């Protein structure tokens, strides 16, 4: 009786599969003919290498159709034009049952080779990924490696492991199996896509909104198909065709990628539009005051530091930073009161360019940026000690770099200067000083906790100083700060 029920279930699943394949899985991929401006000198070599990569991958069911590709060869003179036609792409996706199509273009620019990739949906116009980079030589290996790096990032962003292709009560069949590392008794979550969001400038899909249907377990897994059962529903909604199945992966499982951890059941990793960071800020500060008194105050401050960054494109970004700290400074030497209250703040607005040496976003990064910033030291006026509330304001110029290590660690280093800073004080204690300097150095590291969260730790050294040429009047602030917190992508 059990075998009969299973047979009926599988039969119904297969029967209903015919309807679902009108919208193919993103894991069914087609590599389009590679184009170049060198009469095909590199196109075929790159196509061959990327095709072998896709055939050997554990995330893509590679779709090939020699007849269609042979047809496209007849349009070699204007192949790029045909591959830009969404109607042509829709036909190719339909004929090959592909949910994603990979389009690569190579362009020889002086002594460099420009490599462009776009991953397109089955409708011929939805863009899942669009990247470009220049490699230093015209060898196909460099171009192929750049493409592989991008595709490794794209595959971690596919928002599901499989799709429901058949439903029988609480049981379902899915279009994935052992070829993706799925096993019997694997726990799964089933969600339903609600809508998708597009990046306003890049025109890429950056977010999928879903609703959870329930949790379940797989009870039969074949090479390219599987069956499971919902054991707990989230609400009254039941299973439907085209629902997404996400495997709950154990942290001890082997991660098969080159840059970050395996995505979480609710996560995806491509097409993000920005990040937000929250830090606990602990600092050891020193205030030097020489206005005929030569006093030194020091102490510890604590507070919060916030950072928000928007990626305008893959290379250009804008950011806003705000920090607020409180504490007390105690007199270390010199005249004046024994202590003073402190309420310090910092505000920065930045915009910059991100250079990607290896051509993909989650690889090494080098940023150069400009902006405007202000350091505000809210101290109580202490004339005897030469202490007064003051601020340093001006244009900023900075550089920062980071490199991923061991799939989960990303160290970073930064240096920032304030150009021609302006000094202001609440009371006229130091007057018009002739030299004002401001700079900051940062070093730290991020631990990639999951696809949308990193745990961060960093040290920073900030120095703000103003003085006369003869150094008879000097007012300086030095901060050694430890920031601990997290960064969330969105």
PDB file of N, CA and C in Angstrom, residues 267-344:
ATOM      1  N   UNK A 267      19.063  33.736   3.548  1.00  0.00           N
ATOM      2  CA  UNK A 267      19.954  34.722   2.980  1.00  0.00           C
ATOM      3  C   UNK A 267      20.218  34.564   1.506  1.00  0.00           C
ATOM      4  N   UNK A 268      20.823  35.609   0.951  1.00  0.00           N
ATOM      5  CA  UNK A 268      21.350  35.565  -0.396  1.00  0.00           C
ATOM      6  C   UNK A 268      22.447  36.596  -0.417  1.00  0.00           C
ATOM      7  N   UNK A 269      23.272  36.599  -1.465  1.00  0.00           N
ATOM      8  CA  UNK A 269      24.498  37.352  -1.321  1.00  0.00           C
ATOM      9  C   UNK A 269      24.850  38.213  -2.515  1.00  0.00           C
ATOM     10  N   UNK A 270      23.945  38.415  -3.456  1.00  0.00           N
ATOM     11  CA  UNK A 270      24.327  39.239  -4.581  1.00  0.00           C
ATOM     12  C   UNK A 270      23.366  40.410  -4.719  1.00  0.00           C
ATOM     13  N   UNK A 271      23.865  41.466  -5.376  1.00  0.00           N
ATOM     14  CA  UNK A 271      22.996  42.588  -5.661  1.00  0.00           C
ATOM     15  C   UNK A 271      22.652  43.450  -4.470  1.00  0.00           C
ATOM     16  N   UNK A 272      23.470  43.465  -3.410  1.00  0.00           N
ATOM     17  CA  UNK A 272      23.183  44.305  -2.271  1.00  0.00           C
ATOM     18  C   UNK A 272      23.344  45.773  -2.658  1.00  0.00           C
ATOM     19  N   UNK A 273      22.667  46.659  -1.945  1.00  0.00           N
ATOM     20  CA  UNK A 273      22.735  48.080  -2.279  1.00  0.00           C
ATOM     21  C   UNK A 273      23.407  48.901  -1.191  1.00  0.00           C
ATOM     22  N   UNK A 274      23.829  48.282  -0.104  1.00  0.00           N
ATOM     23  CA  UNK A 274      24.511  49.056   0.921  1.00  0.00           C
ATOM     24  C   UNK A 274      24.738  48.250   2.181  1.00  0.00           C
ATOM     25  N   UNK A 275      25.229  48.955   3.211  1.00  0.00           N
ATOM     26  CA  UNK A 275      25.489  48.305   4.489  1.00  0.00           C
ATOM     27  C   UNK A 275      25.331  49.306   5.612  1.00  0.00           C
ATOM     28  N   UNK A 276      25.092  48.812   6.810  1.00  0.00           N
ATOM     29  CA  UNK A 276      24.988  49.645   7.998  1.00  0.00           C
ATOM     30  C   UNK A 276      25.782  48.984   9.116  1.00  0.00           C
ATOM     31  N   UNK A 277      26.540  49.784   9.859  1.00  0.00           N
ATOM     32  CA  UNK A 277      27.389  49.272  10.928  1.00  0.00           C
ATOM     33  C   UNK A 277      27.035  49.944  12.246  1.00  0.00           C
ATOM     34  N   UNK A 278      27.082  49.153  13.300  1.00  0.00           N
ATOM     35  CA  UNK A 278      26.858  49.647  14.661  1.00  0.00           C
ATOM     36  C   UNK A 278      28.018  49.174  15.522  1.00  0.00           C
ATOM     37  N   UNK A 279      28.692  50.121  16.202  1.00  0.00           N
ATOM     38  CA  UNK A 279      29.858  49.776  16.998  1.00  0.00           C
ATOM     39  C   UNK A 279      29.736  50.340  18.419  1.00  0.00           C
ATOM     40  N   UNK A 280      30.250  49.598  19.366  1.00  0.00           N
ATOM     41  CA  UNK A 280      30.544  50.116  20.689  1.00  0.00           C
ATOM     42  C   UNK A 280      31.938  50.720  20.625  1.00  0.00           C
ATOM     43  N   UNK A 281      32.062  51.990  21.020  1.00  0.00           N
ATOM     44  CA  UNK A 281      33.316  52.723  20.852  1.00  0.00           C
ATOM     45  C   UNK A 281      33.923  52.995  22.227  1.00  0.00           C
ATOM     46  N   UNK A 282      35.101  52.427  22.479  1.00  0.00           N
ATOM     47  CA  UNK A 282      35.835  52.635  23.726  1.00  0.00           C
ATOM     48  C   UNK A 282      37.170  53.285  23.387  1.00  0.00           C
ATOM     49  N   UNK A 283      37.510  54.381  24.074  1.00  0.00           N
ATOM     50  CA  UNK A 283      38.733  55.078  23.695  1.00  0.00           C
ATOM     51  C   UNK A 283      39.502  55.575  24.906  1.00  0.00           C
ATOM     52  N   UNK A 284      40.798  55.683  24.702  1.00  0.00           N
ATOM     53  CA  UNK A 284      41.700  56.291  25.680  1.00  0.00           C
ATOM     54  C   UNK A 284      42.210  57.586  25.065  1.00  0.00           C
ATOM     55  N   UNK A 285      41.878  58.737  25.697  1.00  0.00           N
ATOM     56  CA  UNK A 285      42.136  60.041  25.101  1.00  0.00           C
ATOM     57  C   UNK A 285      43.141  60.836  25.921  1.00  0.00           C
ATOM     58  N   UNK A 286      43.854  61.700  25.235  1.00  0.00           N
ATOM     59  CA  UNK A 286      44.782  62.626  25.868  1.00  0.00           C
ATOM     60  C   UNK A 286      44.564  64.017  25.290  1.00  0.00           C
ATOM     61  N   UNK A 287      44.429  65.013  26.185  1.00  0.00           N
ATOM     62  CA  UNK A 287      44.274  66.408  25.780  1.00  0.00           C
ATOM     63  C   UNK A 287      45.488  67.175  26.277  1.00  0.00           C
ATOM     64  N   UNK A 288      46.181  67.821  25.341  1.00  0.00           N
ATOM     65  CA  UNK A 288      47.338  68.645  25.703  1.00  0.00           C
ATOM     66  C   UNK A 288      47.014  70.111  25.521  1.00  0.00           C
ATOM     67  N   UNK A 289      47.190  70.915  26.571  1.00  0.00           N
ATOM     68  CA  UNK A 289      46.858  72.336  26.522  1.00  0.00           C
ATOM     69  C   UNK A 289      48.055  73.165  26.954  1.00  0.00           C
ATOM     70  N   UNK A 290      48.574  73.995  26.052  1.00  0.00           N
ATOM     71  CA  UNK A 290      49.692  74.877  26.377  1.00  0.00           C
ATOM     72  C   UNK A 290      49.309  76.292  25.978  1.00  0.00           C
ATOM     73  N   UNK A 291      48.778  77.014  26.952  1.00  0.00           N
ATOM     74  CA  UNK A 291      48.422  78.419  26.756  1.00  0.00           C
ATOM     75  C   UNK A 291      49.026  79.215  27.914  1.00  0.00           C
ATOM     76  N   UNK A 292      50.322  78.931  28.149  1.00  0.00           N
ATOM     77  CA  UNK A 292      50.993  79.506  29.289  1.00  0.00           C
ATOM     78  C   UNK A 292      50.837  78.660  30.538  1.00  0.00           C
ATOM     79  N   UNK A 293      50.231  77.463  30.380  1.00  0.00           N
ATOM     80  CA  UNK A 293      49.990  76.625  31.548  1.00  0.00           C
ATOM     81  C   UNK A 293      50.521  75.198  31.384  1.00  0.00           C
ATOM     82  N   UNK A 294      50.601  74.689  30.174  1.00  0.00           N
ATOM     83  CA  UNK A 294      51.170  73.369  29.873  1.00  0.00           C
ATOM     84  C   UNK A 294      50.526  72.258  30.704  1.00  0.00           C
ATOM     85  N   UNK A 295      49.203  72.086  30.500  1.00  0.00           N
ATOM     86  CA  UNK A 295      48.447  71.059  31.216  1.00  0.00           C
ATOM     87  C   UNK A 295      48.192  69.853  30.322  1.00  0.00           C
ATOM     88  N   UNK A 296      48.111  68.696  30.939  1.00  0.00           N
ATOM     89  CA  UNK A 296      47.774  67.457  30.235  1.00  0.00           C
ATOM     90  C   UNK A 296      46.641  66.766  30.987  1.00  0.00           C
ATOM     91  N   UNK A 297      45.567  66.449  30.244  1.00  0.00           N
ATOM     92  CA  UNK A 297      44.442  65.708  30.806  1.00  0.00           C
ATOM     93  C   UNK A 297      44.284  64.412  30.007  1.00  0.00           C
ATOM     94  N   UNK A 298      43.906  63.348  30.674  1.00  0.00           N
ATOM     95  CA  UNK A 298      43.637  62.101  29.962  1.00  0.00           C
ATOM     96  C   UNK A 298      42.479  61.374  30.627  1.00  0.00           C
ATOM     97  N   UNK A 299      41.945  60.395  29.918  1.00  0.00           N
ATOM     98  CA  UNK A 299      40.814  59.641  30.453  1.00  0.00           C
ATOM     99  C   UNK A 299      40.234  58.707  29.418  1.00  0.00           C
ATOM    100  N   UNK A 300      39.232  57.955  29.812  1.00  0.00           N
ATOM    101  CA  UNK A 300      38.571  56.983  28.943  1.00  0.00           C
ATOM    102  C   UNK A 300      37.155  57.443  28.618  1.00  0.00           C
ATOM    103  N   UNK A 301      36.794  57.319  27.353  1.00  0.00           N
ATOM    104  CA  UNK A 301      35.456  57.659  26.902  1.00  0.00           C
ATOM    105  C   UNK A 301      34.778  56.411  26.345  1.00  0.00           C
ATOM    106  N   UNK A 302      33.479  56.416  26.348  1.00  0.00           N
ATOM    107  CA  UNK A 302      32.731  55.303  25.777  1.00  0.00           C
ATOM    108  C   UNK A 302      31.487  55.853  25.082  1.00  0.00           C
ATOM    109  N   UNK A 303      31.041  55.137  24.056  1.00  0.00           N
ATOM    110  CA  UNK A 303      29.863  55.594  23.328  1.00  0.00           C
ATOM    111  C   UNK A 303      29.522  54.672  22.181  1.00  0.00           C
ATOM    112  N   UNK A 304      28.894  55.218  21.153  1.00  0.00           N
ATOM    113  CA  UNK A 304      28.413  54.443  20.014  1.00  0.00           C
ATOM    114  C   UNK A 304      28.879  55.103  18.728  1.00  0.00           C
ATOM    115  N   UNK A 305      29.140  54.265  17.723  1.00  0.00           N
ATOM    116  CA  UNK A 305      29.564  54.759  16.417  1.00  0.00           C
ATOM    117  C   UNK A 305      28.700  54.093  15.361  1.00  0.00           C
ATOM    118  N   UNK A 306      28.107  54.886  14.481  1.00  0.00           N
ATOM    119  CA  UNK A 306      27.197  54.391  13.446  1.00  0.00           C
ATOM    120  C   UNK A 306      27.737  54.740  12.070  1.00  0.00           C
ATOM    121  N   UNK A 307      27.565  53.821  11.128  1.00  0.00           N
ATOM    122  CA  UNK A 307      28.016  54.039   9.753  1.00  0.00           C
ATOM    123  C   UNK A 307      26.967  53.503   8.791  1.00  0.00           C
ATOM    124  N   UNK A 308      26.611  54.292   7.816  1.00  0.00           N
ATOM    125  CA  UNK A 308      25.717  53.845   6.747  1.00  0.00           C
ATOM    126  C   UNK A 308      26.351  54.107   5.404  1.00  0.00           C
ATOM    127  N   UNK A 309      26.321  53.113   4.519  1.00  0.00           N
ATOM    128  CA  UNK A 309      26.968  53.235   3.211  1.00  0.00           C
ATOM    129  C   UNK A 309      26.034  52.736   2.120  1.00  0.00           C
ATOM    130  N   UNK A 310      25.894  53.523   1.081  1.00  0.00           N
ATOM    131  CA  UNK A 310      25.069  53.163  -0.078  1.00  0.00           C
ATOM    132  C   UNK A 310      25.977  52.947  -1.276  1.00  0.00           C
ATOM    133  N   UNK A 311      25.791  51.812  -1.983  1.00  0.00           N
ATOM    134  CA  UNK A 311      26.559  51.531  -3.189  1.00  0.00           C
ATOM    135  C   UNK A 311      25.779  52.059  -4.392  1.00  0.00           C
ATOM    136  N   UNK A 312      26.209  53.216  -4.871  1.00  0.00           N
ATOM    137  CA  UNK A 312      25.519  53.850  -5.996  1.00  0.00           C
ATOM    138  C   UNK A 312      25.632  52.964  -7.239  1.00  0.00           C
ATOM    139  N   UNK A 313      26.831  52.479  -7.497  1.00  0.00           N
ATOM    140  CA  UNK A 313      27.081  51.428  -8.490  1.00  0.00           C
ATOM    141  C   UNK A 313      28.045  50.450  -7.833  1.00  0.00           C
ATOM    142  N   UNK A 314      28.570  49.507  -8.620  1.00  0.00           N
ATOM    143  CA  UNK A 314      29.543  48.568  -8.055  1.00  0.00           C
ATOM    144  C   UNK A 314      30.812  49.283  -7.605  1.00  0.00           C
ATOM    145  N   UNK A 315      31.136  50.405  -8.232  1.00  0.00           N
ATOM    146  CA  UNK A 315      32.385  51.091  -7.922  1.00  0.00           C
ATOM    147  C   UNK A 315      32.189  52.354  -7.080  1.00  0.00           C
ATOM    148  N   UNK A 316      31.074  53.041  -7.237  1.00  0.00           N
ATOM    149  CA  UNK A 316      30.888  54.319  -6.565  1.00  0.00           C
ATOM    150  C   UNK A 316      29.955  54.170  -5.365  1.00  0.00           C
ATOM    151  N   UNK A 317      30.308  54.846  -4.272  1.00  0.00           N
ATOM    152  CA  UNK A 317      29.538  54.715  -3.046  1.00  0.00           C
ATOM    153  C   UNK A 317      29.491  56.045  -2.307  1.00  0.00           C
ATOM    154  N   UNK A 318      28.553  56.161  -1.377  1.00  0.00           N
ATOM    155  CA  UNK A 318      28.440  57.322  -0.502  1.00  0.00           C
ATOM    156  C   UNK A 318      28.178  56.822   0.913  1.00  0.00           C
ATOM    157  N   UNK A 319      28.684  57.565   1.906  1.00  0.00           N
ATOM    158  CA  UNK A 319      28.579  57.085   3.283  1.00  0.00           C
ATOM    159  C   UNK A 319      28.355  58.249   4.243  1.00  0.00           C
ATOM    160  N   UNK A 320      27.717  57.926   5.349  1.00  0.00           N
ATOM    161  CA  UNK A 320      27.502  58.861   6.447  1.00  0.00           C
ATOM    162  C   UNK A 320      27.944  58.188   7.739  1.00  0.00           C
ATOM    163  N   UNK A 321      28.767  58.880   8.538  1.00  0.00           N
ATOM    164  CA  UNK A 321      29.254  58.340   9.803  1.00  0.00           C
ATOM    165  C   UNK A 321      28.914  59.300  10.942  1.00  0.00           C
ATOM    166  N   UNK A 322      28.564  58.730  12.080  1.00  0.00           N
ATOM    167  CA  UNK A 322      28.261  59.539  13.264  1.00  0.00           C
ATOM    168  C   UNK A 322      28.711  58.794  14.510  1.00  0.00           C
ATOM    169  N   UNK A 323      29.416  59.494  15.388  1.00  0.00           N
ATOM    170  CA  UNK A 323      29.856  58.900  16.643  1.00  0.00           C
ATOM    171  C   UNK A 323      29.626  59.845  17.799  1.00  0.00           C
ATOM    172  N   UNK A 324      29.338  59.270  18.951  1.00  0.00           N
ATOM    173  CA  UNK A 324      29.100  60.067  20.155  1.00  0.00           C
ATOM    174  C   UNK A 324      29.690  59.333  21.349  1.00  0.00           C
ATOM    175  N   UNK A 325      30.538  60.040  22.146  1.00  0.00           N
ATOM    176  CA  UNK A 325      31.187  59.422  23.301  1.00  0.00           C
ATOM    177  C   UNK A 325      31.089  60.350  24.518  1.00  0.00           C
ATOM    178  N   UNK A 326      31.078  59.727  25.685  1.00  0.00           N
ATOM    179  CA  UNK A 326      30.996  60.463  26.940  1.00  0.00           C
ATOM    180  C   UNK A 326      32.055  59.931  27.900  1.00  0.00           C
ATOM    181  N   UNK A 327      32.451  60.773  28.859  1.00  0.00           N
ATOM    182  CA  UNK A 327      33.399  60.351  29.862  1.00  0.00           C
ATOM    183  C   UNK A 327      33.944  61.526  30.649  1.00  0.00           C
ATOM    184  N   UNK A 328      35.071  61.318  31.303  1.00  0.00           N
ATOM    185  CA  UNK A 328      35.736  62.354  32.075  1.00  0.00           C
ATOM    186  C   UNK A 328      37.221  62.339  31.773  1.00  0.00           C
ATOM    187  N   UNK A 329      37.829  63.558  31.780  1.00  0.00           N
ATOM    188  CA  UNK A 329      39.267  63.679  31.680  1.00  0.00           C
ATOM    189  C   UNK A 329      39.807  64.103  33.045  1.00  0.00           C
ATOM    190  N   UNK A 330      40.817  63.410  33.503  1.00  0.00           N
ATOM    191  CA  UNK A 330      41.465  63.763  34.767  1.00  0.00           C
ATOM    192  C   UNK A 330      42.809  64.427  34.494  1.00  0.00           C
ATOM    193  N   UNK A 331      43.155  65.373  35.353  1.00  0.00           N
ATOM    194  CA  UNK A 331      44.413  66.095  35.171  1.00  0.00           C
ATOM    195  C   UNK A 331      45.596  65.159  35.415  1.00  0.00           C
ATOM    196  N   UNK A 332      46.488  65.130  34.445  1.00  0.00           N
ATOM    197  CA  UNK A 332      47.705  64.325  34.573  1.00  0.00           C
ATOM    198  C   UNK A 332      48.879  65.170  35.064  1.00  0.00           C
ATOM    199  N   UNK A 333      48.931  66.401  34.583  1.00  0.00           N
ATOM    200  CA  UNK A 333      49.981  67.316  35.021  1.00  0.00           C
ATOM    201  C   UNK A 333      49.548  68.737  34.706  1.00  0.00           C
ATOM    202  N   UNK A 334      50.208  69.717  35.350  1.00  0.00           N
ATOM    203  CA  UNK A 334      49.931  71.114  35.095  1.00  0.00           C
ATOM    204  C   UNK A 334      48.858  71.684  35.996  1.00  0.00           C
ATOM    205  N   UNK A 335      48.578  72.967  35.834  1.00  0.00           N
ATOM    206  CA  UNK A 335      47.565  73.628  36.652  1.00  0.00           C
ATOM    207  C   UNK A 335      46.156  73.312  36.159  1.00  0.00           C
ATOM    208  N   UNK A 336      45.161  73.830  36.885  1.00  0.00           N
ATOM    209  CA  UNK A 336      43.774  73.676  36.480  1.00  0.00           C
ATOM    210  C   UNK A 336      43.007  72.734  37.368  1.00  0.00           C
ATOM    211  N   UNK A 337      41.697  72.599  37.058  1.00  0.00           N
ATOM    212  CA  UNK A 337      40.821  71.722  37.824  1.00  0.00           C
ATOM    213  C   UNK A 337      41.278  70.274  37.694  1.00  0.00           C
ATOM    214  N   UNK A 338      40.894  69.463  38.668  1.00  0.00           N
ATOM    215  CA  UNK A 338      41.354  68.077  38.703  1.00  0.00           C
ATOM    216  C   UNK A 338      40.718  67.215  37.618  1.00  0.00           C
ATOM    217  N   UNK A 339      39.540  67.592  37.134  1.00  0.00           N
ATOM    218  CA  UNK A 339      38.893  66.812  36.078  1.00  0.00           C
ATOM    219  C   UNK A 339      37.912  67.682  35.310  1.00  0.00           C
ATOM    220  N   UNK A 340      37.491  67.197  34.159  1.00  0.00           N
ATOM    221  CA  UNK A 340      36.511  67.887  33.338  1.00  0.00           C
ATOM    222  C   UNK A 340      35.653  66.866  32.612  1.00  0.00           C
ATOM    223  N   UNK A 341      34.391  67.178  32.448  1.00  0.00           N
ATOM    224  CA  UNK A 341      33.479  66.307  31.725  1.00  0.00           C
ATOM    225  C   UNK A 341      33.777  66.365  30.231  1.00  0.00           C
ATOM    226  N   UNK A 342      33.456  65.273  29.532  1.00  0.00           N
ATOM    227  CA  UNK A 342      33.674  65.211  28.082  1.00  0.00           C
ATOM    228  C   UNK A 342      32.434  64.657  27.389  1.00  0.00           C
ATOM    229  N   UNK A 343      32.034  65.291  26.309  1.00  0.00           N
ATOM    230  CA  UNK A 343      30.948  64.813  25.451  1.00  0.00           C
ATOM    231  C   UNK A 343      31.373  65.085  24.016  1.00  0.00           C
ATOM    232  N   UNK A 344      32.063  64.126  23.419  1.00  0.00           N
ATOM    233  CA  UNK A 344      32.681  64.304  22.104  1.00  0.00           C
ATOM    234  C   UNK A 344      31.839  63.659  21.013  1.00  0.00           C
TER     235      UNK A 344
END
